[in-house]
XYZ file of C-alpha atoms in Angstrom:
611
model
C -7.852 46.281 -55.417
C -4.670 47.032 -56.982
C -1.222 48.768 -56.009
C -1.111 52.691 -56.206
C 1.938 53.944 -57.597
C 4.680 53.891 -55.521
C 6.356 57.150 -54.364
C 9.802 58.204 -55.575
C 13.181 57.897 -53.380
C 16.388 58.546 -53.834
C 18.529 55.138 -53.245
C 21.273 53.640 -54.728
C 19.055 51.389 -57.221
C 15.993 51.681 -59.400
C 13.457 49.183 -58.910
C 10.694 49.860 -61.917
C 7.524 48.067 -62.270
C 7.123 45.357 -64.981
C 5.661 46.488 -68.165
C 2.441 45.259 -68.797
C 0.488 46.536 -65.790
C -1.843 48.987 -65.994
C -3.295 49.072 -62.450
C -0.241 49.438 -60.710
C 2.094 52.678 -61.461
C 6.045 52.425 -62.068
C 8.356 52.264 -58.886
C 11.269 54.554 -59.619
C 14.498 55.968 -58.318
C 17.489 57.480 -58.853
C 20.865 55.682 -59.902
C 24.378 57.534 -57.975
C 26.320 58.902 -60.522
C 29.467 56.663 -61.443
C 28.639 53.945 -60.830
C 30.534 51.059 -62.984
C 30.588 47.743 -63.628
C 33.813 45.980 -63.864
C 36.127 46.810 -67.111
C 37.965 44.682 -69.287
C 41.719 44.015 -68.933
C 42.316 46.313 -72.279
C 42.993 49.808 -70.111
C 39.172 50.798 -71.119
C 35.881 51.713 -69.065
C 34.438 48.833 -70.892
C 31.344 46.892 -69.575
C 32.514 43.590 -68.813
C 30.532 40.432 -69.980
C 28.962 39.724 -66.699
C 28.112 41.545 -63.503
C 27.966 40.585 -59.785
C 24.511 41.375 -58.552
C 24.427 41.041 -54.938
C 21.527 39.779 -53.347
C 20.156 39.917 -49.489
C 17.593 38.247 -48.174
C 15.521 37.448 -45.137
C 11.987 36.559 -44.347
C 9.714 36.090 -41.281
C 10.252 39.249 -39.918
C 7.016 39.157 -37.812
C 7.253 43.008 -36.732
C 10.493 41.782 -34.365
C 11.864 45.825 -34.406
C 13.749 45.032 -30.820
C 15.702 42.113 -30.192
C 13.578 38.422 -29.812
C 14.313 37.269 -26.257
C 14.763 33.763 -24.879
C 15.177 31.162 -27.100
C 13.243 32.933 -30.100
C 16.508 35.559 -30.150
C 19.242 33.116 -30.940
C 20.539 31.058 -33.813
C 22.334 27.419 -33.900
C 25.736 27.230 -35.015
C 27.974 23.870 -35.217
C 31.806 24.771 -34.094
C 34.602 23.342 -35.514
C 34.771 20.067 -32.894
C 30.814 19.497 -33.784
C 29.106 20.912 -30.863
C 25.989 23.522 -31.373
C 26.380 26.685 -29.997
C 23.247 28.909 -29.324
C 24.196 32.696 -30.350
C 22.289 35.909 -29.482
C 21.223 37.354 -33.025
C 18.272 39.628 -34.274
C 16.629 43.105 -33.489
C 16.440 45.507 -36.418
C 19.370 47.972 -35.359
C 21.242 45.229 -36.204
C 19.568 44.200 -39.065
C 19.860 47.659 -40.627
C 23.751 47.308 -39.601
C 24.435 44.125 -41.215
C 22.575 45.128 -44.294
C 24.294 48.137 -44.883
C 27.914 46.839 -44.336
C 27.321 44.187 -46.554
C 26.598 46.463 -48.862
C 29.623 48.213 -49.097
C 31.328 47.766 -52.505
C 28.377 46.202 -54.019
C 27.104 48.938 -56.761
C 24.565 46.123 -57.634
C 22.910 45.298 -54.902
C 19.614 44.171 -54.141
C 17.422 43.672 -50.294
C 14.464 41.226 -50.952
C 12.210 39.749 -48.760
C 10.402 36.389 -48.638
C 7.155 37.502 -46.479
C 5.524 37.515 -43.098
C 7.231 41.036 -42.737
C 4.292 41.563 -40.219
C 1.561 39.593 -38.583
C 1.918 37.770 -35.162
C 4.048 40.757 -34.014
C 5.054 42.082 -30.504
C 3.495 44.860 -28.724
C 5.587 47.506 -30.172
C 4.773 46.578 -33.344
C 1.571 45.082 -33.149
C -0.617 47.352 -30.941
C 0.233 50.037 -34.063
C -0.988 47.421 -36.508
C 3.207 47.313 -37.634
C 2.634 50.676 -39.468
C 6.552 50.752 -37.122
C 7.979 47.768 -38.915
C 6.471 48.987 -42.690
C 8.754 52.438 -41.386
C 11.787 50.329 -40.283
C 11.854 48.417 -43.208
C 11.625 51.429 -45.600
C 14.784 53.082 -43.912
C 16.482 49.761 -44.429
C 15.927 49.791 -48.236
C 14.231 46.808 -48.671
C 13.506 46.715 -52.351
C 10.775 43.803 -52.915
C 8.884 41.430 -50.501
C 6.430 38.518 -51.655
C 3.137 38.405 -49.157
C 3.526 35.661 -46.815
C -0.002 34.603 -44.633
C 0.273 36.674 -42.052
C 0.125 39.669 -44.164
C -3.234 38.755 -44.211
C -4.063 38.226 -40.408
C -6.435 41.870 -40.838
C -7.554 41.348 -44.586
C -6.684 42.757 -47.970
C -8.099 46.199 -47.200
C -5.392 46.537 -44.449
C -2.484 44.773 -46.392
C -3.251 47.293 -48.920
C -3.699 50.290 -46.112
C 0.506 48.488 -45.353
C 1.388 49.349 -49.173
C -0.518 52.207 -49.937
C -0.261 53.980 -46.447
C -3.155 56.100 -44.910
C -3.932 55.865 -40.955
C -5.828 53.414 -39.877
C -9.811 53.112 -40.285
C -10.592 52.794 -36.468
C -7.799 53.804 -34.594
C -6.568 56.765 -36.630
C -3.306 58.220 -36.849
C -1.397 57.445 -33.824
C 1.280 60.539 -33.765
C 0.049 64.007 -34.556
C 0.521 65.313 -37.472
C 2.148 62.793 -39.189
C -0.150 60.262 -41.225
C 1.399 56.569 -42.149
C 2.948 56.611 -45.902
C 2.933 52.711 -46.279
C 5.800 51.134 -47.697
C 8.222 52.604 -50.457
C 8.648 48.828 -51.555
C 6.097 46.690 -53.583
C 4.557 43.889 -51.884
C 4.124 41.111 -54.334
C 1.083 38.886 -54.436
C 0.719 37.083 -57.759
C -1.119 33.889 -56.803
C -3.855 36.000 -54.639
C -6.434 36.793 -56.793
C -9.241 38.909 -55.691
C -12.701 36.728 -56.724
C -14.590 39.035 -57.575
C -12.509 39.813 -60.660
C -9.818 37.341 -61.285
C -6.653 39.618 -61.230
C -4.063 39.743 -58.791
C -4.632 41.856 -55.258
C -1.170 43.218 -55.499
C 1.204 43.522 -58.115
C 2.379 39.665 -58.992
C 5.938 40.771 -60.403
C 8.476 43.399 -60.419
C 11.835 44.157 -62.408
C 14.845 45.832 -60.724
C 17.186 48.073 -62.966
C 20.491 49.571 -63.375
C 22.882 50.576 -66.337
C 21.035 48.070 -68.219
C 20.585 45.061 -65.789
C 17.435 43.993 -65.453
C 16.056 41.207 -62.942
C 12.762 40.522 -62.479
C 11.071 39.240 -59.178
C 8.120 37.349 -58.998
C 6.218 36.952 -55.603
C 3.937 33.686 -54.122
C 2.716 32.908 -50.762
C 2.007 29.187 -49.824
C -1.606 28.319 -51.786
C -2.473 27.006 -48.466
C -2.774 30.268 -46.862
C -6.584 29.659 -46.070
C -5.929 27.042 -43.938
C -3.940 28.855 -41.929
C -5.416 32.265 -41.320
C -9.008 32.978 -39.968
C -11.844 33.081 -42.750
C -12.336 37.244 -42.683
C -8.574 37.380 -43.518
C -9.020 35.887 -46.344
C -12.416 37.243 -46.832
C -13.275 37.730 -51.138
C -9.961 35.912 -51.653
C -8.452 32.872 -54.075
C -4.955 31.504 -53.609
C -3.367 29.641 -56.432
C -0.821 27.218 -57.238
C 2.760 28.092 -56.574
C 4.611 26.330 -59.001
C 2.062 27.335 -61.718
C 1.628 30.818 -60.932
C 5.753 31.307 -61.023
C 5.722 29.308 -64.081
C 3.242 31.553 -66.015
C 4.810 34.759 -64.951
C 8.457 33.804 -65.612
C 7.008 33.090 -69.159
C 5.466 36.872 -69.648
C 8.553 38.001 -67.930
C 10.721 36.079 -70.334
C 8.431 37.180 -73.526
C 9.307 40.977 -72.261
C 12.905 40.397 -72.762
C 13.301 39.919 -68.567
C 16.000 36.530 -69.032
C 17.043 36.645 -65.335
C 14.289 35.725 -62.326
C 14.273 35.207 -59.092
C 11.102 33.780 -57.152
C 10.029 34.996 -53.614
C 7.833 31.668 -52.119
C 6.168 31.999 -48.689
C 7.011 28.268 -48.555
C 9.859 25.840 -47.534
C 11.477 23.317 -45.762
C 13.489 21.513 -42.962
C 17.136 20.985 -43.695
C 18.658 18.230 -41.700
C 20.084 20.341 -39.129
C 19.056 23.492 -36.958
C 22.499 24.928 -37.332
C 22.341 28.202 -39.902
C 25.500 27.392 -41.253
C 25.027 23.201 -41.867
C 25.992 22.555 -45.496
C 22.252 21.613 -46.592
C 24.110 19.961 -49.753
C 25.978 17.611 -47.651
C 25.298 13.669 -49.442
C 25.237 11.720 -46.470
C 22.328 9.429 -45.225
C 19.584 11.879 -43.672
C 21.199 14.934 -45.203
C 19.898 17.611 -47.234
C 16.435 19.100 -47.169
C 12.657 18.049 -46.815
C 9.451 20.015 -46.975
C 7.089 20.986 -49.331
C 9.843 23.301 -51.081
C 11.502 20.652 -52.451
C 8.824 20.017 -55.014
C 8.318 23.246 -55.293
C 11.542 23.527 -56.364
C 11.387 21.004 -58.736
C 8.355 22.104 -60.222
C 9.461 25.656 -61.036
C 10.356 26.698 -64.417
C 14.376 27.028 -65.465
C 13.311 30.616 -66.231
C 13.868 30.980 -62.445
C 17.336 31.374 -61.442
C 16.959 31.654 -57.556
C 14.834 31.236 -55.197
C 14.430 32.906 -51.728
C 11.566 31.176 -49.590
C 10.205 30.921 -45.847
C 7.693 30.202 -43.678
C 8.704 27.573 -41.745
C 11.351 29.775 -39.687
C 14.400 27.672 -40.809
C 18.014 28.898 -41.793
C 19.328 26.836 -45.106
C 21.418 27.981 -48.331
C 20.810 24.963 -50.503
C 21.104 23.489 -54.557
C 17.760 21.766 -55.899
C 17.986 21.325 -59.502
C 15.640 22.545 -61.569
C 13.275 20.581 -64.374
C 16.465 21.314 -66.740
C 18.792 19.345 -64.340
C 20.521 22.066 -63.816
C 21.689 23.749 -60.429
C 19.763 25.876 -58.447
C 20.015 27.848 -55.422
C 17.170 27.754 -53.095
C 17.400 29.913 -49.513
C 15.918 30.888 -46.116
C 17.176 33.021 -43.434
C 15.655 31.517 -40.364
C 13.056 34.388 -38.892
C 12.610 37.581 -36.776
C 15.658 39.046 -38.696
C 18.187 36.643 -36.929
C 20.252 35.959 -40.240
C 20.443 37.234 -43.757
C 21.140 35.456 -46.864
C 24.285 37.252 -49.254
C 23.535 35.753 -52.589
C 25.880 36.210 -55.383
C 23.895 36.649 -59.414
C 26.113 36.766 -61.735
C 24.562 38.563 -64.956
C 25.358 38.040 -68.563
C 25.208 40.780 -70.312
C 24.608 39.125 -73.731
C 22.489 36.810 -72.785
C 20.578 38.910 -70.082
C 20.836 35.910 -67.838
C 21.669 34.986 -64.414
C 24.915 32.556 -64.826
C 23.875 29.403 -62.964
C 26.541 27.912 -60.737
C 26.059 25.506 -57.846
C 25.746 26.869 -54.430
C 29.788 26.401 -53.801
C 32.224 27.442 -56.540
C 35.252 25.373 -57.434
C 37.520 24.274 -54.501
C 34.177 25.587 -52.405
C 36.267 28.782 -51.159
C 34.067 30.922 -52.531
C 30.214 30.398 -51.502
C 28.116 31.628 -53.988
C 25.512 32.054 -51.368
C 25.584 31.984 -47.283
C 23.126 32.930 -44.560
C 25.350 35.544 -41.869
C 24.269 35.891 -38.166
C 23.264 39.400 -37.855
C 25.018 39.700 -34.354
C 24.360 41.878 -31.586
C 27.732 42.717 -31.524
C 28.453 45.194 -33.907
C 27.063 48.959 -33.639
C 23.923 50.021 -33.500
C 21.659 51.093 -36.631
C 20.795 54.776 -34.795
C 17.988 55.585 -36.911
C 16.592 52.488 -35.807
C 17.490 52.994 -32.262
C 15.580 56.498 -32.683
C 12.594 54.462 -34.615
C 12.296 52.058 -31.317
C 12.355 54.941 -28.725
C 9.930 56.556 -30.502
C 7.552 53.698 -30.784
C 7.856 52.704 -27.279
C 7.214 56.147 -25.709
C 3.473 55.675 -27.080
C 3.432 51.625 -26.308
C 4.903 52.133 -23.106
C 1.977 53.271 -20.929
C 0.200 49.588 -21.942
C 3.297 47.359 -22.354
C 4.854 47.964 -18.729
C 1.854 47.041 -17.044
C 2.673 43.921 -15.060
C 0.351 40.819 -15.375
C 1.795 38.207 -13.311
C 5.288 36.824 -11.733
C 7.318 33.573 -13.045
C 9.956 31.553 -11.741
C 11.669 30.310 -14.525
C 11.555 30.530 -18.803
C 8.359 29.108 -19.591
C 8.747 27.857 -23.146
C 6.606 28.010 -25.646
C 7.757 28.678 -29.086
C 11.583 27.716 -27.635
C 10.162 24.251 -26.944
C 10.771 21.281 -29.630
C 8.907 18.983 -27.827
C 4.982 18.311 -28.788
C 4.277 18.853 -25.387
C 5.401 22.482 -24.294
C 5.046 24.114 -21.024
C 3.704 27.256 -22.009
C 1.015 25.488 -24.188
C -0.008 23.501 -21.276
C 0.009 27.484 -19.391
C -2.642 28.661 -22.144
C -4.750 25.766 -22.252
C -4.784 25.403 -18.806
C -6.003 29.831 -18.871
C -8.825 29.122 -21.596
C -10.214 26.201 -19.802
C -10.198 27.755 -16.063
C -12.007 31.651 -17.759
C -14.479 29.227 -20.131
C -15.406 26.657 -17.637
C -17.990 28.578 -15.205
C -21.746 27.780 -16.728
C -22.386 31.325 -17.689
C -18.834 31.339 -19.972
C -19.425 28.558 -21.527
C -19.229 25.229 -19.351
C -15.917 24.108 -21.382
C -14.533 21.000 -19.497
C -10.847 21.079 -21.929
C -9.573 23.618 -23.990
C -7.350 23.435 -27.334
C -4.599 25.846 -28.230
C -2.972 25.591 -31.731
C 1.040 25.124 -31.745
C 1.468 27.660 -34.168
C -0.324 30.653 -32.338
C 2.060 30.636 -29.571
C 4.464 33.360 -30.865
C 7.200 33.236 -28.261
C 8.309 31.899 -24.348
C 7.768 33.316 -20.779
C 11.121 35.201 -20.304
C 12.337 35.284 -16.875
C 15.000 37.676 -17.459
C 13.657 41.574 -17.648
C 12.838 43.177 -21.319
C 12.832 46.469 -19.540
C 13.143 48.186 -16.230
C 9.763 45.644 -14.596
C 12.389 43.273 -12.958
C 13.208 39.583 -13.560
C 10.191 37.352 -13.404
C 7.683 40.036 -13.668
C 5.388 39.555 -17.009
C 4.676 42.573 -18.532
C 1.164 43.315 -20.634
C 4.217 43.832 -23.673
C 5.160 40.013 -23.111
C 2.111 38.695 -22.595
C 0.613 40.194 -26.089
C 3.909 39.067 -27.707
C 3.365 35.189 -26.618
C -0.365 35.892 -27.932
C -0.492 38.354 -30.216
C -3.518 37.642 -32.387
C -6.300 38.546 -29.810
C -8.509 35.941 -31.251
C -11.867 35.593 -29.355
C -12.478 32.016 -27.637
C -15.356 29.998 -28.796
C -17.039 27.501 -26.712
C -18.704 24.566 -28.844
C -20.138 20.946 -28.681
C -18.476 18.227 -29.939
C -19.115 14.819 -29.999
C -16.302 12.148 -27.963
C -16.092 10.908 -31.756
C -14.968 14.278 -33.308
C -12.818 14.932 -30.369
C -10.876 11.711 -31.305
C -11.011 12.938 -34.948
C -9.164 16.066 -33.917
C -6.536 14.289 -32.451
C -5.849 12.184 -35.108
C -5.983 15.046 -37.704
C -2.713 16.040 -35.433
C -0.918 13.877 -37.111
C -2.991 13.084 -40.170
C -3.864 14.340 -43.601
C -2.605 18.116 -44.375
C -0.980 17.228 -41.123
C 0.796 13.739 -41.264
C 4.331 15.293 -42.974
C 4.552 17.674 -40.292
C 2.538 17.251 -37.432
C 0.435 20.098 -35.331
C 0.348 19.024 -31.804
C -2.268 20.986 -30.176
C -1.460 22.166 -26.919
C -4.346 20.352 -24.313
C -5.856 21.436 -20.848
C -4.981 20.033 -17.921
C -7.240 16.294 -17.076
C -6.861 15.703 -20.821
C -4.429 12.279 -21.591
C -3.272 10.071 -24.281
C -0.381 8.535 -25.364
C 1.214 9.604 -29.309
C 2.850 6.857 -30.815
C 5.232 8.425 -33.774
C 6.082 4.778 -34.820
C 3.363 4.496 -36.244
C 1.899 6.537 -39.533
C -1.227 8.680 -39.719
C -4.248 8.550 -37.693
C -3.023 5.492 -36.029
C -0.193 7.375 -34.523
C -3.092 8.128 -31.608
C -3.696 5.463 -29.820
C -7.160 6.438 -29.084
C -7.581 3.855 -26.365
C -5.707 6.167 -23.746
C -7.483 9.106 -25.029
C -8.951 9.606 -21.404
C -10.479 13.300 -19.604
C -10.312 13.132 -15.991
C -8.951 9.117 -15.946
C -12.302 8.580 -17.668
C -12.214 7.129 -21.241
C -13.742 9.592 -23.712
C -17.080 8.732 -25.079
C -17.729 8.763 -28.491
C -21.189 9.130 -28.130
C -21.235 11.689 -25.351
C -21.235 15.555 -25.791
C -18.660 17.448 -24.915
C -18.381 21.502 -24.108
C -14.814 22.492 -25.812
C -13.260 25.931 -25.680
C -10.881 27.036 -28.389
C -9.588 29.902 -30.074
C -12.216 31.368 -33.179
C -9.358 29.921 -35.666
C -9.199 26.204 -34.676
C -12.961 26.723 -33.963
C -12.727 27.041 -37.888
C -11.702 24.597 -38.415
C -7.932 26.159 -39.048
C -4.785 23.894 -39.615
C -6.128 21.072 -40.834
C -8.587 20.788 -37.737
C -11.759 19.507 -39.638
C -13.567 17.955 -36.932
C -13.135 21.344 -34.477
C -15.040 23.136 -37.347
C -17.639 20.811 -37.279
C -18.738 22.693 -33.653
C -22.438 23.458 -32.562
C -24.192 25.570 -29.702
C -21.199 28.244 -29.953
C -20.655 30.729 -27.479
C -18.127 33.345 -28.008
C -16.273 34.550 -25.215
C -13.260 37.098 -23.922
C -10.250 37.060 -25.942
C -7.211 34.418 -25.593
C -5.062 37.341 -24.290
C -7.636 38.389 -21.540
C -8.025 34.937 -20.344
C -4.157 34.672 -19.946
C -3.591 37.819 -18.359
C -6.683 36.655 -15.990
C -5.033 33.466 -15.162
C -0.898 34.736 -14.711
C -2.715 37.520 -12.221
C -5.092 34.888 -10.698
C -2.075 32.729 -9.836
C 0.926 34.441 -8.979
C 2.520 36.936 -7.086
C 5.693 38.863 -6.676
C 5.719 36.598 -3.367
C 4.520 33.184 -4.968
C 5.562 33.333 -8.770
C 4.158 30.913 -10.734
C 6.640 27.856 -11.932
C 6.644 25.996 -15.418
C 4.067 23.814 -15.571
C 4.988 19.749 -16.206
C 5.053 17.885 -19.872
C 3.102 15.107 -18.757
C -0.239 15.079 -20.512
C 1.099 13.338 -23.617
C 3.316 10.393 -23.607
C 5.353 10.056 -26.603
C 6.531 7.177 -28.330
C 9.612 7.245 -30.515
């Protein structure tokens, strides 16, 4: 399937497709009359040698149109004296805000986005399969996004549904007369190639132009996107190599006279510190950044001038030279539109080039690029206020619905620790709803790290009350709806699970899986690989597991996949499917509390860690 041609709009830039490709139409727009770039010294509305080309960036939107709560809804910052401050940040009315001041005196200027727009969102978003975020993020002018893998969490026919626009298959059109025009921006896929013919799903590049600047964009999610999302997202599907898919396109860009690039990667790192605005260039022991960007980085043609990644949620601005040796600014602005990234390109006119500099100028006064808080403190976007209302009129009949009471924050996606109360909450759910004989006759349950989306809020999102969970904040702590699957596994493949925690795909950055209560062992991180599980205190019940013995294990249908690196939970027989991951939740938080007898965080103490 390939890109329709995208509708006209009026805007302050033109953003034309890339010669070349003849299944995808030309992206147009309208230039504002006057504009200039800077003039020479001589008196004369000459075109100076170079132009500033502004560029803003964010990525991991995840449909987060209202402000994230709890943790999820703040960003580190180091003060002056070296503490860490937490600061409220996020929602896109502020988003839109910050975006549009920093536009201001910019007549080059550029909004690009480094995927996961949508995909794992909240309610608001989510129970309209984010046709509301696609809207929010056309009023904001975004210009260019790159897929990331939760744009494919439904498929390629509804990614392309997201660009091409059309109500949706089942569910319809959800406001009358109005039917869903899918995004006025392309969505870049270039290493996603469909297999049934070879050629890029999407379009893989895209050149922006004005009074003769041209920059081209090239757009990549992580090749190991399969891994990650369930097999029918994926469905009729190939993902390629990063670095060599950017190479080869930088190349045809190059050959069409397109000299300046800049490369949108669903991909990236962990910089030394959580604080957004840690200099990530810093030379001291431990500094810097690590993560499967930095080769990425390395790897990438010198054709490439910037690069704006994400992925793995994490704010950094910082300088990995490219094959050349030469400087080269690589960025990420944390997730759910909590920061943005201002990026000066400066653009030689006679060469056609981006000027490389390092990420500081001389005397580092003058950043050349910096992530920016986008604070809840300024005004309002009210077009996005408007958007929100509008969206939660329809929501609100299922959102407000209360499903259970809490004491405290339960944390879930908040929580650094490989232990985390609220995945100890889920587990605990799928176990107790898969455990009768006629559900299944589980005896543990596994929940996957990365499917817990957000915390337990104790504070009220709306008018429900503190401590009340609402149907909304349920579905935004699970938002996938994945069906639970109830398989045998051997004692020995149980213990292979484990270690694949912390082995393999999984050794440079481990995936803890969240384990049901009676479930113990002890994680030694002193250790490397497999042998970081110490499997002889893997016990269930104070009984040591038997290698030999069958076991009934309930899961969600993507670890049951074998998803993240799980091999051995793929590897599954006898399979019964059963309710949803959200039902069972909902079943538990109303099975256990009350407005009189909340239910508290549960206790951390079903792995011991070893440092």
């Amino acid at each position: 399937m390939s890109a329709t041609p995208q509708k006209n709009r009026a805007s302050r830039r033109v953003l034309a497709a890339a010669a070349g490709l003849a299944t995808v139409g030309a992206l147009v727009a309208a230039m504002p009359a006057g504009a200039q770039d800077k003039s020479q010294g001589n008196g004369q509305n000459k075109p100076a040698n170079t132009v500033d080309v502004q560029l803003l960036s964010f990525n991991d939107l995840h449909g987060n149109l209202e402000p994230p709560a709890g943790s999820a809804g703040t960003v580190n910052e180091t003060q002056a004296d070296g503490t860490t401050k937490a600061i409220p940040a996020g929602g896109v009315e502020y988003l839109a805000s910050s975006l549009r001041t920093a536009r201001k005196g910019h007549p080059y200027s550029i909004t690009a986005a480094g995927g996961d727009m949508v995909g794992a969102s909240p309610l608001l978003s989510g129970l309209f399969h984010d046709e509301p975020t696609i809207e929010a993020l056309n009023k904001i002018d975004l210009d260019v996004t790159t897929v990331g893998n939760h744009e494919f969490d439904e498929g390629a026919t509804e990614l392309a549904r997201l660009q091409n626009g059309g109500c949706h298959p089942v569910e319809g059109c959800y406001e009358t007369g109005k039917k869903f025009k899918g995004a006025d921006f392309p969505y870049l896929a270039a290493n996603v190639t469909s297999e049934k013919t070879g050629k890029p799903i999407l379009k893989p590049y895209t050149v922006w132009k004005k009074n003769g600047v041209k920059i081209g964009f090239i757009g990549v999610t992580l090749e190991g996107t399969p891994n990650i999302v369930t097999a029918n997202g994926v469905k009729g599907l190939k993902f390629h190599n990063e670095v060599e898919t950017i190479n080869k396109y930088a190349a045809e860009l190059d050959r069409q006279g397109v000299k300046s690039i800049v490369a949108l990667i669903h991909e990236g790192g962990a910089p030394a510190s959580t604080s957004y605005n840690y200099d990530c260039d810093s030379s001291g022991a431990g500094d810097g950044i690590s993560g499967p960007i930095v080769d990425i980085a390395k790897g990438i043609s010198p054709k490439v001038d910037a690069l704006v990644t994400g992925h793995t949620h994490q704010a950094y601005v910082c300088t990995i030279p490219d094959p050349a040796g030469n400087p080269r600014m690589v960025t990420s602005a944390s997730s759910f539109g909590k920061l943005y990234t201002d990026t000066t390109l400066t653009y030689d006119r006679r060469t056609k080039d981006i000027v490389r500099t390092s990420v500081k100028s001389a005397g580092a006064s003058n950043p050349k690029s910096a992530n920016h808080i986008v604070s809840r403190d300024q005004p309002k976007a009210t077009d996005m206020t408007d958007l929100i209302a509008r969206w939660n009129t329809l929501a609100a009949p299922i959102a407000n619905r209360p499903q259970g009471y809490i004491t405290a924050d339960i944390n879930g996606r908040g929580s650094t620790d490989p232990e985390k109360p609220l995945g100890n909450l889920i587990a605990d759910a799928q176990l107790e709803g898969l455990a009768p004989a006629d559900k299944g006759g589980a005896v543990v349950a596994f929940m996957n790290p990365g499917g817990i989306r957000a915390d337990l809020v104790y504070k009220a999102s709306g008018s429900e009350g503190d401590g009340v969970v609402t149907y909304g904040e349920s579905f935004t702590v699970q938002p996938f709806t994945n069906m639970m699957n109830v398989v045998d596994l051997t004692g020995a493949q149980l213990i292979s699970a484990l270690q694949q925690q912390v082995s393999g795909s999984n050794e440079a950055s481990p995936k803890i899986l969240q384990i049901s209560k009676g479930l113990t062992y002890t994680l030694d991180m002193t250790k490397t690989g497999a042998a970081r599980v110490v499997t002889d205190t893997i016990k269930l019940n104070g009984a040591a597991i038997d290698p030999a013995k069958t076991y009934r294990v309930a899961m969600n249908e993507f670890l049951a996949g074998g998803g993240d690196g799980f091999a051995a939970l793929g590897e599954g027989t006898n399979k019964l499917v059963g309710a949803s991951d959200l039902d069972l939740f909902n079943a538990y938080l109303a099975a256990h509390s009350t407005a009189a007898a909340p239910l508290a965080p549960p206790a951390t103490d079903r792995i011991t860690v070893i440092r």
